[in-house]
Coordinates of C-alpha atoms in Angstrom, one line a residue:
Chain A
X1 CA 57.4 -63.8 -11.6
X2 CA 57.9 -64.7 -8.1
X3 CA 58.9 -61.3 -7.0
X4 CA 55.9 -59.7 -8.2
X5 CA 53.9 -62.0 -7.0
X6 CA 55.3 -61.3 -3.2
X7 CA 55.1 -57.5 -4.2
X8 CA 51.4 -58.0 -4.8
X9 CA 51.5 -59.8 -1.4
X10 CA 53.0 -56.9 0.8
X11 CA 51.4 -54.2 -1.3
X12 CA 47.5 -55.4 -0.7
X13 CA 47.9 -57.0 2.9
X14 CA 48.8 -53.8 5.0
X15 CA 49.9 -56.0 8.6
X16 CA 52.5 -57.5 6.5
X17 CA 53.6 -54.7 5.2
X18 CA 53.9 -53.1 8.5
X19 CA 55.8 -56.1 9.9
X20 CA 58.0 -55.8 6.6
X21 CA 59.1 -52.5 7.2
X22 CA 60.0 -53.1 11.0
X23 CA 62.1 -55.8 10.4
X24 CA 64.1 -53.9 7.1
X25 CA 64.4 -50.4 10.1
X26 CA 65.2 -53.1 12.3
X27 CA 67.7 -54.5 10.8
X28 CA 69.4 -51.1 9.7
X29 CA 69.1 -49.7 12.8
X30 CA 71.0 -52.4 14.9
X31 CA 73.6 -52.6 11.9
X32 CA 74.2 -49.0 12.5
X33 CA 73.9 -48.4 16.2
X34 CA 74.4 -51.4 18.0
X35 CA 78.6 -51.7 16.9
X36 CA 78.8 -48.4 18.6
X37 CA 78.4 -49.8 21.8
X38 CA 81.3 -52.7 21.4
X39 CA 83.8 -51.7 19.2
X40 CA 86.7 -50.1 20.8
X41 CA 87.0 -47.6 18.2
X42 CA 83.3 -45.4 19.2
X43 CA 85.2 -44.0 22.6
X44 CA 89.1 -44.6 22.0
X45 CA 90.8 -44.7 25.7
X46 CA 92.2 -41.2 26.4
X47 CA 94.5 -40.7 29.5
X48 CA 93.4 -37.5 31.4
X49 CA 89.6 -37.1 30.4
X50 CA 88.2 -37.4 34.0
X51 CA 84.5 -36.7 35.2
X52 CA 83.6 -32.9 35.5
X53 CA 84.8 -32.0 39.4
X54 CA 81.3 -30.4 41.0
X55 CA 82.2 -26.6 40.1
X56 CA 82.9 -27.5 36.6
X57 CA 79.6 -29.3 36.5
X58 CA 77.4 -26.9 37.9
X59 CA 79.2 -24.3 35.1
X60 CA 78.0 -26.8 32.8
X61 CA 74.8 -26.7 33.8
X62 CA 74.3 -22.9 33.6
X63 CA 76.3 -23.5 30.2
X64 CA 73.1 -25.4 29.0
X65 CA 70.4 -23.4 30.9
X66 CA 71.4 -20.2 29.5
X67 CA 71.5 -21.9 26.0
X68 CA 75.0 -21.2 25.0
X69 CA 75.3 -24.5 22.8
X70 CA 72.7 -22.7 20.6
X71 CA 75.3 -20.5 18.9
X72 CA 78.9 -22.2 20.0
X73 CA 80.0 -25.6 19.2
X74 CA 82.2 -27.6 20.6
X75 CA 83.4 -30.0 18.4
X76 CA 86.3 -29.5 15.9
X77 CA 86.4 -31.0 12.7
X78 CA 89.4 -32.8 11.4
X79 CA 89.7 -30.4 8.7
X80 CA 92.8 -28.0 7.8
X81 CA 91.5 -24.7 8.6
X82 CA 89.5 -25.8 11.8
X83 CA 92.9 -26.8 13.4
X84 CA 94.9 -24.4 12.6
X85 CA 92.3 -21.8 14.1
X86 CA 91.0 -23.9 17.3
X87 CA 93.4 -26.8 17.8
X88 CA 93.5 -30.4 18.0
X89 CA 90.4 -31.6 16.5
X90 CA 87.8 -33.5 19.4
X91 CA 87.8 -36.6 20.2
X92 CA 84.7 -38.4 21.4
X93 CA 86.6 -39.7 24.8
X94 CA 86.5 -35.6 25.3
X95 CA 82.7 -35.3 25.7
X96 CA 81.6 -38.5 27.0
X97 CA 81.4 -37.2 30.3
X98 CA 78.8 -34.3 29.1
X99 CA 75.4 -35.1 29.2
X100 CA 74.0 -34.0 27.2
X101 CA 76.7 -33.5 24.6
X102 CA 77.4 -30.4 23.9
X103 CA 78.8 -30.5 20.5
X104 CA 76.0 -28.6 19.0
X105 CA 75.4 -27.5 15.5
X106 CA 75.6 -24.2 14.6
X107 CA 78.5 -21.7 15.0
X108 CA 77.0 -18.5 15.6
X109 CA 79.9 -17.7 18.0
X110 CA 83.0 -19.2 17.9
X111 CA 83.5 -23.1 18.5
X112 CA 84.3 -23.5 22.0
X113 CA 85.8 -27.1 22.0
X114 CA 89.0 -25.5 23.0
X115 CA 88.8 -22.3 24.8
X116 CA 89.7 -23.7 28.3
X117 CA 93.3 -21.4 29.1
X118 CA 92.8 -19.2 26.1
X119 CA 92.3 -16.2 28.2
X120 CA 92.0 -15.2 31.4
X121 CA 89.7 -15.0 34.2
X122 CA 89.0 -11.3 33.6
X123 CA 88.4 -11.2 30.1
X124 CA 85.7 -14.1 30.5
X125 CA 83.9 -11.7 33.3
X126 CA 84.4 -8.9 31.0
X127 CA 83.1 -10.9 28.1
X128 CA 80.5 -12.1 29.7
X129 CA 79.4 -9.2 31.5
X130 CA 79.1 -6.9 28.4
X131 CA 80.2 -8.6 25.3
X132 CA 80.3 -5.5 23.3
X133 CA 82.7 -4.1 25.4
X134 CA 85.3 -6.2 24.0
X135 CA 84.1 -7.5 21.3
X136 CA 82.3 -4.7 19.0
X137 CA 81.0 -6.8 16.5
X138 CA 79.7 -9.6 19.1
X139 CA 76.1 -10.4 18.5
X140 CA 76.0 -12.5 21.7
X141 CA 73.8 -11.2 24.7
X142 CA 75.0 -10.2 27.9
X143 CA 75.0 -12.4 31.2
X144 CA 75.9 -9.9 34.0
X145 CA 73.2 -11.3 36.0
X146 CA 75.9 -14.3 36.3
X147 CA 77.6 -12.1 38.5
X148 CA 75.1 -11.5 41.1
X149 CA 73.7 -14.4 41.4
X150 CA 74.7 -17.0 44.0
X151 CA 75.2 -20.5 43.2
X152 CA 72.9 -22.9 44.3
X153 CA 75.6 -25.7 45.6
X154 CA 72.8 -27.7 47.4
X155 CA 71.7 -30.0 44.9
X156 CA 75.5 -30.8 43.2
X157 CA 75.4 -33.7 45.4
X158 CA 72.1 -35.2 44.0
X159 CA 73.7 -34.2 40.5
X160 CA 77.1 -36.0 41.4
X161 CA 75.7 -39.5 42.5
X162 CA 72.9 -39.3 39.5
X163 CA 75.6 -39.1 37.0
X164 CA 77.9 -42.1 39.1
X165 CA 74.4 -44.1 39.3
X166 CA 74.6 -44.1 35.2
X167 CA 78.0 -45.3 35.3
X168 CA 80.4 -42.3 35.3
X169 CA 83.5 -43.0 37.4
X170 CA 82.7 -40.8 40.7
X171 CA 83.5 -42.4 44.0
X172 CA 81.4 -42.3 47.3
X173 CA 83.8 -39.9 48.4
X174 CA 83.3 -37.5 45.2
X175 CA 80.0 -37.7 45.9
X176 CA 80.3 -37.0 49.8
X177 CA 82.2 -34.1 49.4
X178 CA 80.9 -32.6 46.3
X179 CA 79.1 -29.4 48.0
X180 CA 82.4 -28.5 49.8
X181 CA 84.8 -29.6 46.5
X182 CA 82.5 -26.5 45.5
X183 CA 84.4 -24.3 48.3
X184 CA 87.6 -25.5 47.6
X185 CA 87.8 -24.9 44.1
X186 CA 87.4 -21.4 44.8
X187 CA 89.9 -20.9 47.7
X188 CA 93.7 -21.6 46.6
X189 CA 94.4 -21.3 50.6
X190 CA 91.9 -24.3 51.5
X191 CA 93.4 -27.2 53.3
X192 CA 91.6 -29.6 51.4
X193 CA 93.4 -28.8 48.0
X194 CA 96.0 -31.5 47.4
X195 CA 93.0 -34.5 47.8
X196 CA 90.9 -32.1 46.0
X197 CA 93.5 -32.0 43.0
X198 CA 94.1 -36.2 43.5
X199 CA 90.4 -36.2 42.6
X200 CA 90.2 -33.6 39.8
X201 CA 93.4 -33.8 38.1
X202 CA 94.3 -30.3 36.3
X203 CA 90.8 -28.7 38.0
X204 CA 92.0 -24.7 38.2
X205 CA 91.6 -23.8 41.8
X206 CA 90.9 -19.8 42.1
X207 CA 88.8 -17.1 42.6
X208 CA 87.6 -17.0 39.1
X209 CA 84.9 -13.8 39.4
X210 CA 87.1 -11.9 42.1
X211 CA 84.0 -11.5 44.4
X212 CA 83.4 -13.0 47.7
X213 CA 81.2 -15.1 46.9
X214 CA 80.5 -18.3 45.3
X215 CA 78.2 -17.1 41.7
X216 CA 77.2 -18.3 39.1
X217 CA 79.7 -16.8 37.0
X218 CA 82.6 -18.5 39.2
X219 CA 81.0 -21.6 37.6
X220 CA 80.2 -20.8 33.9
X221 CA 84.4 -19.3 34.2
X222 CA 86.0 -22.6 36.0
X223 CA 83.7 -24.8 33.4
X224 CA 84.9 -22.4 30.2
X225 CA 88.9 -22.7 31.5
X226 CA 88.8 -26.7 31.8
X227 CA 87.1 -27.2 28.2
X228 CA 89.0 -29.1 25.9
X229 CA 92.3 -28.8 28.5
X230 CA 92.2 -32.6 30.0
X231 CA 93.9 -34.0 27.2
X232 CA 97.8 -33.6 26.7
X233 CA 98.3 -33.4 23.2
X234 CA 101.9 -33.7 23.0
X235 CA 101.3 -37.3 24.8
X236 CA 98.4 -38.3 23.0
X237 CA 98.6 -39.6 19.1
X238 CA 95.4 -39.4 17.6
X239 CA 96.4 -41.0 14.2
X240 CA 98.3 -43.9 15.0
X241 CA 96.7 -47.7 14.4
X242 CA 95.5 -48.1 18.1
X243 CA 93.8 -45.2 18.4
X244 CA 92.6 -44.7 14.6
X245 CA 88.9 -44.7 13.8
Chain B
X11 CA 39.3 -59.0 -5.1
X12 CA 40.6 -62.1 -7.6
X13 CA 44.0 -62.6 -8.6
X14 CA 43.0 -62.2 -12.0
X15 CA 45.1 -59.3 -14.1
X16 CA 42.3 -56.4 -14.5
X17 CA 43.5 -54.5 -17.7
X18 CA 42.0 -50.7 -18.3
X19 CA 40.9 -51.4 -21.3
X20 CA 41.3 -47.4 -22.2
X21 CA 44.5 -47.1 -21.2
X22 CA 46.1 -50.7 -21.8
X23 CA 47.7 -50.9 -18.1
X24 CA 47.0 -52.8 -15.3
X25 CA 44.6 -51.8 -12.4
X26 CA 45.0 -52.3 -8.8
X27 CA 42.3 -54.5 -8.9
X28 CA 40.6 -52.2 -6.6
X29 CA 37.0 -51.2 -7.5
X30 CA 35.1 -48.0 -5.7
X31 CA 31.4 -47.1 -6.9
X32 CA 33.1 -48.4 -10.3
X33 CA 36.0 -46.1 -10.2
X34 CA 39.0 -48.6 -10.5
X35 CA 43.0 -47.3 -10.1
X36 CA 45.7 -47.5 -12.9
X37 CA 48.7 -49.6 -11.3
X38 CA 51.0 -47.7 -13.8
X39 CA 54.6 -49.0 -13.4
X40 CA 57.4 -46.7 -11.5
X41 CA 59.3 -45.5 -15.0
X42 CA 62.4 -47.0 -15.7
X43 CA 64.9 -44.2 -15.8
X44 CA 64.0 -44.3 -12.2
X45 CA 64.0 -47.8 -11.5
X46 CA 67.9 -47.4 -13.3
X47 CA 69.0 -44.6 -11.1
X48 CA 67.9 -47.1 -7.8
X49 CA 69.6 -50.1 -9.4
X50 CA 72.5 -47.6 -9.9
X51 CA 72.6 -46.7 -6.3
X52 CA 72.8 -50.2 -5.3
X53 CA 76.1 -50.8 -7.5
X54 CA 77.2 -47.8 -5.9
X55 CA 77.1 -48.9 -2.3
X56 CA 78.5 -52.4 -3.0
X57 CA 81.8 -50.6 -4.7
X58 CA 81.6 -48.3 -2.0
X59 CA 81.5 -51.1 0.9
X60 CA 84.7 -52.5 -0.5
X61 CA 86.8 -49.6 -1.2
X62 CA 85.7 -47.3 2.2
X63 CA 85.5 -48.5 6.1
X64 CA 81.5 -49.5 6.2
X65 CA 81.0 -53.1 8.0
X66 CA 80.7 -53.0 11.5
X67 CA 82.4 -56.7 13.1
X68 CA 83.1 -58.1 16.3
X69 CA 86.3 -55.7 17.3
X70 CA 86.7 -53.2 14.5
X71 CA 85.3 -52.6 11.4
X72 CA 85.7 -53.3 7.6
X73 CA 89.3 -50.6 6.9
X74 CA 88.2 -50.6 2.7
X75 CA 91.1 -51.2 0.2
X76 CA 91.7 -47.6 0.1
X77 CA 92.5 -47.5 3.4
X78 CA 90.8 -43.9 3.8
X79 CA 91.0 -42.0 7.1
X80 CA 89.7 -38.0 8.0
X81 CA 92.6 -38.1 10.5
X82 CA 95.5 -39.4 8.1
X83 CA 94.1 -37.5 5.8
X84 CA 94.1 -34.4 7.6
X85 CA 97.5 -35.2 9.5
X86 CA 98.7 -35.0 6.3
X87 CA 97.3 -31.5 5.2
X88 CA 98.4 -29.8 8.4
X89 CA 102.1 -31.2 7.3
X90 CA 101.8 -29.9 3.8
X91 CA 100.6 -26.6 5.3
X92 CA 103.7 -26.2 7.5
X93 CA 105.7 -27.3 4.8
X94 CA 104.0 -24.6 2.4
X95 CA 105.2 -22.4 4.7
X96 CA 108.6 -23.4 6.6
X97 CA 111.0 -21.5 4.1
X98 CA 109.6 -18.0 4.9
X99 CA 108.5 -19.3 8.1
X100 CA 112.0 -20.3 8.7
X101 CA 113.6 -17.0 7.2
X102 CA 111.3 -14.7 9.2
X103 CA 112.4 -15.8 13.2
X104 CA 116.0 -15.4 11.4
X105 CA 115.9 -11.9 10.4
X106 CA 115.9 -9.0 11.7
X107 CA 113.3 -6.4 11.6
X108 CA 115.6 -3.8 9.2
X109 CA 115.9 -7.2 7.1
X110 CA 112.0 -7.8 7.2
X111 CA 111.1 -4.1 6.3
X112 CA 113.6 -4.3 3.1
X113 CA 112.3 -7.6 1.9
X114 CA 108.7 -6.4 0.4
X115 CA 107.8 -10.8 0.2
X116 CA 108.4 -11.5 3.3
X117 CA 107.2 -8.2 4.9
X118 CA 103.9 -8.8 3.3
X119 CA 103.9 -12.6 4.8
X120 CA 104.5 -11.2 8.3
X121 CA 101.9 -8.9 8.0
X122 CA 99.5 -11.1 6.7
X123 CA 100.4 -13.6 9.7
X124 CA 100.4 -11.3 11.7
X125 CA 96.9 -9.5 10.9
X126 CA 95.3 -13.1 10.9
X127 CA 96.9 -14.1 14.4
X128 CA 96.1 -10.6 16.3
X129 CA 92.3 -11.4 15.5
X130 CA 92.8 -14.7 16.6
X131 CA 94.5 -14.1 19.8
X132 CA 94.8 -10.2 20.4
X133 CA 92.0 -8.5 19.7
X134 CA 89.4 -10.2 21.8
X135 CA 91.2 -8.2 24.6
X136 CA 93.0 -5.2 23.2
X137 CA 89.8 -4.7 20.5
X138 CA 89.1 -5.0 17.0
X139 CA 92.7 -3.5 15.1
X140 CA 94.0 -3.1 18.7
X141 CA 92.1 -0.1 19.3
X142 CA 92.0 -0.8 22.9
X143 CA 89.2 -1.3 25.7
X144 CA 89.2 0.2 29.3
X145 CA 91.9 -2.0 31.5
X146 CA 93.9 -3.5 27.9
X147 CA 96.0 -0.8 26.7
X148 CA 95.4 1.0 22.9
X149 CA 97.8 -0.3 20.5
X150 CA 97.7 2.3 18.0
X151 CA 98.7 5.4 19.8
X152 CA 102.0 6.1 21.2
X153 CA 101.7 5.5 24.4
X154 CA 103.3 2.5 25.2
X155 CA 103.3 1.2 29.3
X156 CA 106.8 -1.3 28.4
X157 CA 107.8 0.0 25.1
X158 CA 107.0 0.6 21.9
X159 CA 109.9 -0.4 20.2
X160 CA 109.9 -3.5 17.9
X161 CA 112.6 -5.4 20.4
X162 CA 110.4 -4.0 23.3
X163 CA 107.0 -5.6 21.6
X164 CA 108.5 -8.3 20.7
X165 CA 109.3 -9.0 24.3
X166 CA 106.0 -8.8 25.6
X167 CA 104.2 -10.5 23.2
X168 CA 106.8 -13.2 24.1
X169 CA 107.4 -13.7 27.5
X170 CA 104.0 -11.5 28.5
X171 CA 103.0 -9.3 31.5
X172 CA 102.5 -10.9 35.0
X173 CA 102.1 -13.7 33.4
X174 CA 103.0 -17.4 34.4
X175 CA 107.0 -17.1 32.7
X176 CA 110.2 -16.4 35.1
X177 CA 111.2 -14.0 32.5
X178 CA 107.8 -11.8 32.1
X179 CA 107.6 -8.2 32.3
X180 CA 106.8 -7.8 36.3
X181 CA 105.6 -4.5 38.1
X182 CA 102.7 -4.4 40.6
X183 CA 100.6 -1.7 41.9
X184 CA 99.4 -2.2 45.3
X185 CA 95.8 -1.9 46.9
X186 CA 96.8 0.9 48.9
X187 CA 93.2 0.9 50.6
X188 CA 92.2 -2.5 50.2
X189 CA 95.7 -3.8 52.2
X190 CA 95.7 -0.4 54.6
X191 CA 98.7 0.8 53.6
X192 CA 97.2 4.0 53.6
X193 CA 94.3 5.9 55.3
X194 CA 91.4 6.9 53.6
X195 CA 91.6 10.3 53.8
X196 CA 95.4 10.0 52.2
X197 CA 94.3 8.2 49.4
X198 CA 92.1 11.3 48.7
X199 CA 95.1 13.6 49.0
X200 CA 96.4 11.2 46.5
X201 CA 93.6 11.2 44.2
X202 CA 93.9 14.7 44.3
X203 CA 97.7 15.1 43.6
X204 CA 97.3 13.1 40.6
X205 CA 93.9 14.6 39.6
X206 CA 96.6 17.8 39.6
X207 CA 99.6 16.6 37.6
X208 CA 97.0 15.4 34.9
X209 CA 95.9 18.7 34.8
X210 CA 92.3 18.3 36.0
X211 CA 90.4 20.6 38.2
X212 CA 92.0 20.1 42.1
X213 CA 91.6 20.6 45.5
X214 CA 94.7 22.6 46.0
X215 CA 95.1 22.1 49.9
X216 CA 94.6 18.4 49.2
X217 CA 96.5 17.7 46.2
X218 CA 99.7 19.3 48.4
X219 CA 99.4 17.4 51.1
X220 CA 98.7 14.4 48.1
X221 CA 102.2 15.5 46.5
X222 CA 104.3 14.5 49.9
X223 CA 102.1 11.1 49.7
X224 CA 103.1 10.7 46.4
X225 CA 107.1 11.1 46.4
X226 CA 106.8 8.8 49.5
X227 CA 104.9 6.1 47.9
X228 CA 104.4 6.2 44.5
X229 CA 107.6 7.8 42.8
X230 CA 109.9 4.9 42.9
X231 CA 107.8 3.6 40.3
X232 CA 106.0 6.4 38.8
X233 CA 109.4 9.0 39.1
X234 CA 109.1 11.7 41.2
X235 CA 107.3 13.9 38.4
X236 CA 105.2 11.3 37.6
X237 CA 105.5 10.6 33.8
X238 CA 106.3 6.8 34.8
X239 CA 108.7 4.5 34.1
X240 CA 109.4 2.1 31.9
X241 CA 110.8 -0.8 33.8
X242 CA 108.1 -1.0 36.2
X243 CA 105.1 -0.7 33.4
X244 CA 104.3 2.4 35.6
X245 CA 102.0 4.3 33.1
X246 CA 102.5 8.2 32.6
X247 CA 99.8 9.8 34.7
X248 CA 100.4 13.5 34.1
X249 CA 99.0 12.9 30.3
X250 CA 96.2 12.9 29.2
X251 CA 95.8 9.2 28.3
X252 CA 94.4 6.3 30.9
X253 CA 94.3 2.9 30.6
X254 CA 91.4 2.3 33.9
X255 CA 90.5 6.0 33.5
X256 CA 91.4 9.2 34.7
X257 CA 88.3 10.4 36.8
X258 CA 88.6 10.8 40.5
X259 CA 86.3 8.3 40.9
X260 CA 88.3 5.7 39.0
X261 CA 91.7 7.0 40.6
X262 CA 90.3 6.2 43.9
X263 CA 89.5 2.5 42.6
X264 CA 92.9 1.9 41.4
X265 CA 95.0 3.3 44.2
X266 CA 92.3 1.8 46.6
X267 CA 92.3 -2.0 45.2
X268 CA 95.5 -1.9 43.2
X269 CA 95.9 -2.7 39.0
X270 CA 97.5 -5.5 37.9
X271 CA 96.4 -6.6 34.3
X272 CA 97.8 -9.6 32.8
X273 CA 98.8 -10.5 29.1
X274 CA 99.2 -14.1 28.7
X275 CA 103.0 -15.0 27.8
X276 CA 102.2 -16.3 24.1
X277 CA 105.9 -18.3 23.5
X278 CA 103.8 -21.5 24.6
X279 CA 101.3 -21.1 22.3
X280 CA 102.8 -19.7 19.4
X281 CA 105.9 -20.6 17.4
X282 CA 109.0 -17.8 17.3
X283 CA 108.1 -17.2 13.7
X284 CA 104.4 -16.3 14.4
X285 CA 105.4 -14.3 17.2
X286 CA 107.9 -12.3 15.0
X287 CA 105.2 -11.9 12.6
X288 CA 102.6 -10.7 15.3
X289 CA 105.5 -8.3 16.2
X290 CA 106.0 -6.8 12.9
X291 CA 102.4 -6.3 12.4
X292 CA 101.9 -4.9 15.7
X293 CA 105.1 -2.8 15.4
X294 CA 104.9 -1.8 11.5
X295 CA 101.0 -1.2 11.0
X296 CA 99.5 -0.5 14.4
X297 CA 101.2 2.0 16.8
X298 CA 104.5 0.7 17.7
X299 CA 108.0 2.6 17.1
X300 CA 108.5 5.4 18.4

């Protein structure tokens, strides 16, 4: 009865036990996570995911600060009904320049993996400003404090060389530029917009709150309309071999 | 402690060999059914291992004789779900709407599709069951800015309003303070004018001097009388109905900084049948016809 005799072993001597049960988590922990950070498959090779330009970013970041991840996902499911109400399901490559991710885990609201282009400018102000208004049923508070605040461009600089520091493909030039990128994304008549669009491919480059200035809402708005847009689905083929998970 | 078996002699099992102030502890064994359903488990995942993807290697994974995969798996739904629906699909763009209304099947399948696509798409701006919201027009009364008619709708829907399409519906109402095309004190002549032909209390002198404004600026696209046209989406404003709102107040704001609401042109996002369903709905059982 060898077993039982190492049984009565591990089960009376309590250091080997501990060292017993650190190398059995040990072992299934690196079976299970450490794959993910060689195989191919984890983050399949997307053309047109890009890093968030400095506009979208700061949206992102009232996107979290406010919370909004507690009721809306972002994250579609490859089941039936999901696509045919959102879209494409996600693919990872689509969030692996959010951190943190934003897929979330409850759908109070709707799942947001997709809304980018779904409606205009106005409607997300409206929305935003008094859901109700639009929406009678909503249960989701309002954020017309958005429009009235200023946003605070000063530190998206800091921000933009933090995430390129953890290896997110911004250049020294991103990062240079990233308060006035701010500017530019806003003004359709800027000189800057052709080198602003080489470096943010499909960024939406408008007024988005139709106020003078630069708010807060401007932000949350150009981050909303550029959600789930980067990839072009009529391009890309999830299901085939090479990209297959 | 000795390695010695202790056996309660009460009880007939084994002790942990453990003794406190003479109390000792019954090592009584786990019971089998459980020990089974463990074992059981452990069969499981080996069969498991072999027929799903599971092992992790050096530049992929183990595929698993079945071969399984969520996205074939739900490529393959989506294609049966078009497919479940391509004949009526296919026989609703081709008919027309006399042909829909006589056919009770395949009016009830537009309706359906259509119900389910206006809350999808519609109703987050024109309100739940269209009912409208200040700025996105009411689709259930007869009022209708481009036509109400199911051809007119269907256009709309389609191609959109001052939206991003060369064929979209296109009429724009300038910001006749915001630009200074106009003085202030004539866009409160105007105010008044139309404050007047929509039968609300006036300043008389005002309003007249408002009416010679008007035919000057504004008739071309709302007619001379002002019960709008058509072609340019100019709304009637001598009823009683207002898309921004008929108060001075909110007159002033609209000839001041313009209106020029957009509807997105939907023939990029949805197919030709789903339009003609969101048509017939829209047409059939909210407002439309006339």
């Amino acid at each position: 009865m060898k077993i039982s005799k190492l049984h009565d072993f591990m089960e009376t001597r309590s250091f080997a036990l501990m060292v017993g049960i650190l190398l059995t988590v040990m072992v299934g922990g690196i079976v299970q996570i450490a794959p993910l950070f060689y195989i191919d498959s984890t983050i399949e090779e997307v053309e047109g995911v890009r890093p968030y330009s400095p506009l979208e970013l700061a949206g992102q970041d009232i996107y979290v600060r406010e919370g909004c991840y507690l009721c809306h996902s972002q994250m579609i499911r490859p089941l039936r009904d999901e696509i045919e109400r959102y879209g494409h399901y996600s693919l990872a490559a689509e969030s692996m320049y959010d951190r943190p991710f934003q897929w979330g885990s409850k759908r109070t609201g709707p799942d947001l993996a997709r809304v980018g282009g779904k409606y205009t400018d106005d409607w997300h102000v409206f929305h935003l400003t008094n859901p109700r208004a639009v929406v009678p049923d909503s249960v989701m508070p309002p954020y017309a404090f958005l429009n009235d605040k200023k946003l605070n461009a000063k530190l998206i600089g800091a921000h933009l060389a933090a995430k390129k520091a953890i290896g997110e493909p911004y250049t020294d030039e991103m990062v240079a530029l990233a308060e006035a990128d701010i500017y530019t994304q806003v003004d359709p008549d800027s000189d800057d917009i052709d080198a602003f669009l080489a470096r943010y491919p499909k960024a939406q480059v408008r007024n988005f709150d139709a106020q003078p200035e630069i708010t807060e809402m401007d932000a949350l708005i150009a981050y909303l309309q550029i959600i789930g847009t980067m990839v072009d689905f009529d391009e890309y083929q999830a299901n085939i071999n090479d990209n297959a998970r | 402690m000795s390695d010695h078996k202790k056996v309660d002699e009460h009880t007939g099992t084994e002790t942990t060999r453990h003794e406190w102030d003479d109390i000792q502890e019954l090592d009584t064994p786990m019971p089998r059914w459980w020990i089974n359903i463990m074992y059981m488990t452990i069969v499981w995942s080996i069969g498991y291992v072999i027929l799903m993807p599971a092992i992790p290697l050096l530049n992929g994974y183990t595929k698993g004789v079945l071969d399984f995969s969520d996205r074939d798996r739900v490529a393959v739904a989506v294609e049966q779900m078009h497919a479940d629906r391509s004949a009526r699909s296919q026989e609703l763009s081709n008919s027309s709407i006399n042909e829909i209304i006589g056919d009770d099947g395949l009016y009830e399948f537009a309706v359906q599709q259509g119900k389910t696509l206006f809350g999808d798409n519609c109703e987050t701006c024109h309100g739940a069951g269209g009912q409208g919201v200040v700025g996105y027009p009411n689709l259930n009364d007869q009022v209708w800015i481009w036509g109400g008619s199911f051809d007119d709708i269907k256009y709309s829907i389609t191609y959109g309003i001052r939206a991003e399409h060369d064929d979209t519906r296109f009429g724009s109402m300038a910001a006749y303070g915001r630009d200074e095309i106009l003085e202030p004190a004539q866009i409160n002549d105007l105010v008044q004018h139309v404050l007047n032909i929509s039968g609300q209390q006036a300043d008389g002198v005002s309003a007249k001097r408002g009416a010679t404004l008007f035919a000057e600026n504004c008739s071309s696209c709302h007619g001379v009388e002002g019960k709008g046209t058509r072609e340019n989406g100019a709304p009637n404003l001598t009823d009683t109905d207002w898309l921004y709102g008929g108060s001075a107040e909110v007159i002033h704001e609209t000839i001041f900084n313009g209106r020029n609401g957009v509807m997105p042109n939907w023939n990029e996002r949805l197919s030709a049948d789903q339009i003609m369903a969101l048509s017939v709905y829209v047409h059939n059982e909210l407002g439309g016809g006339e």
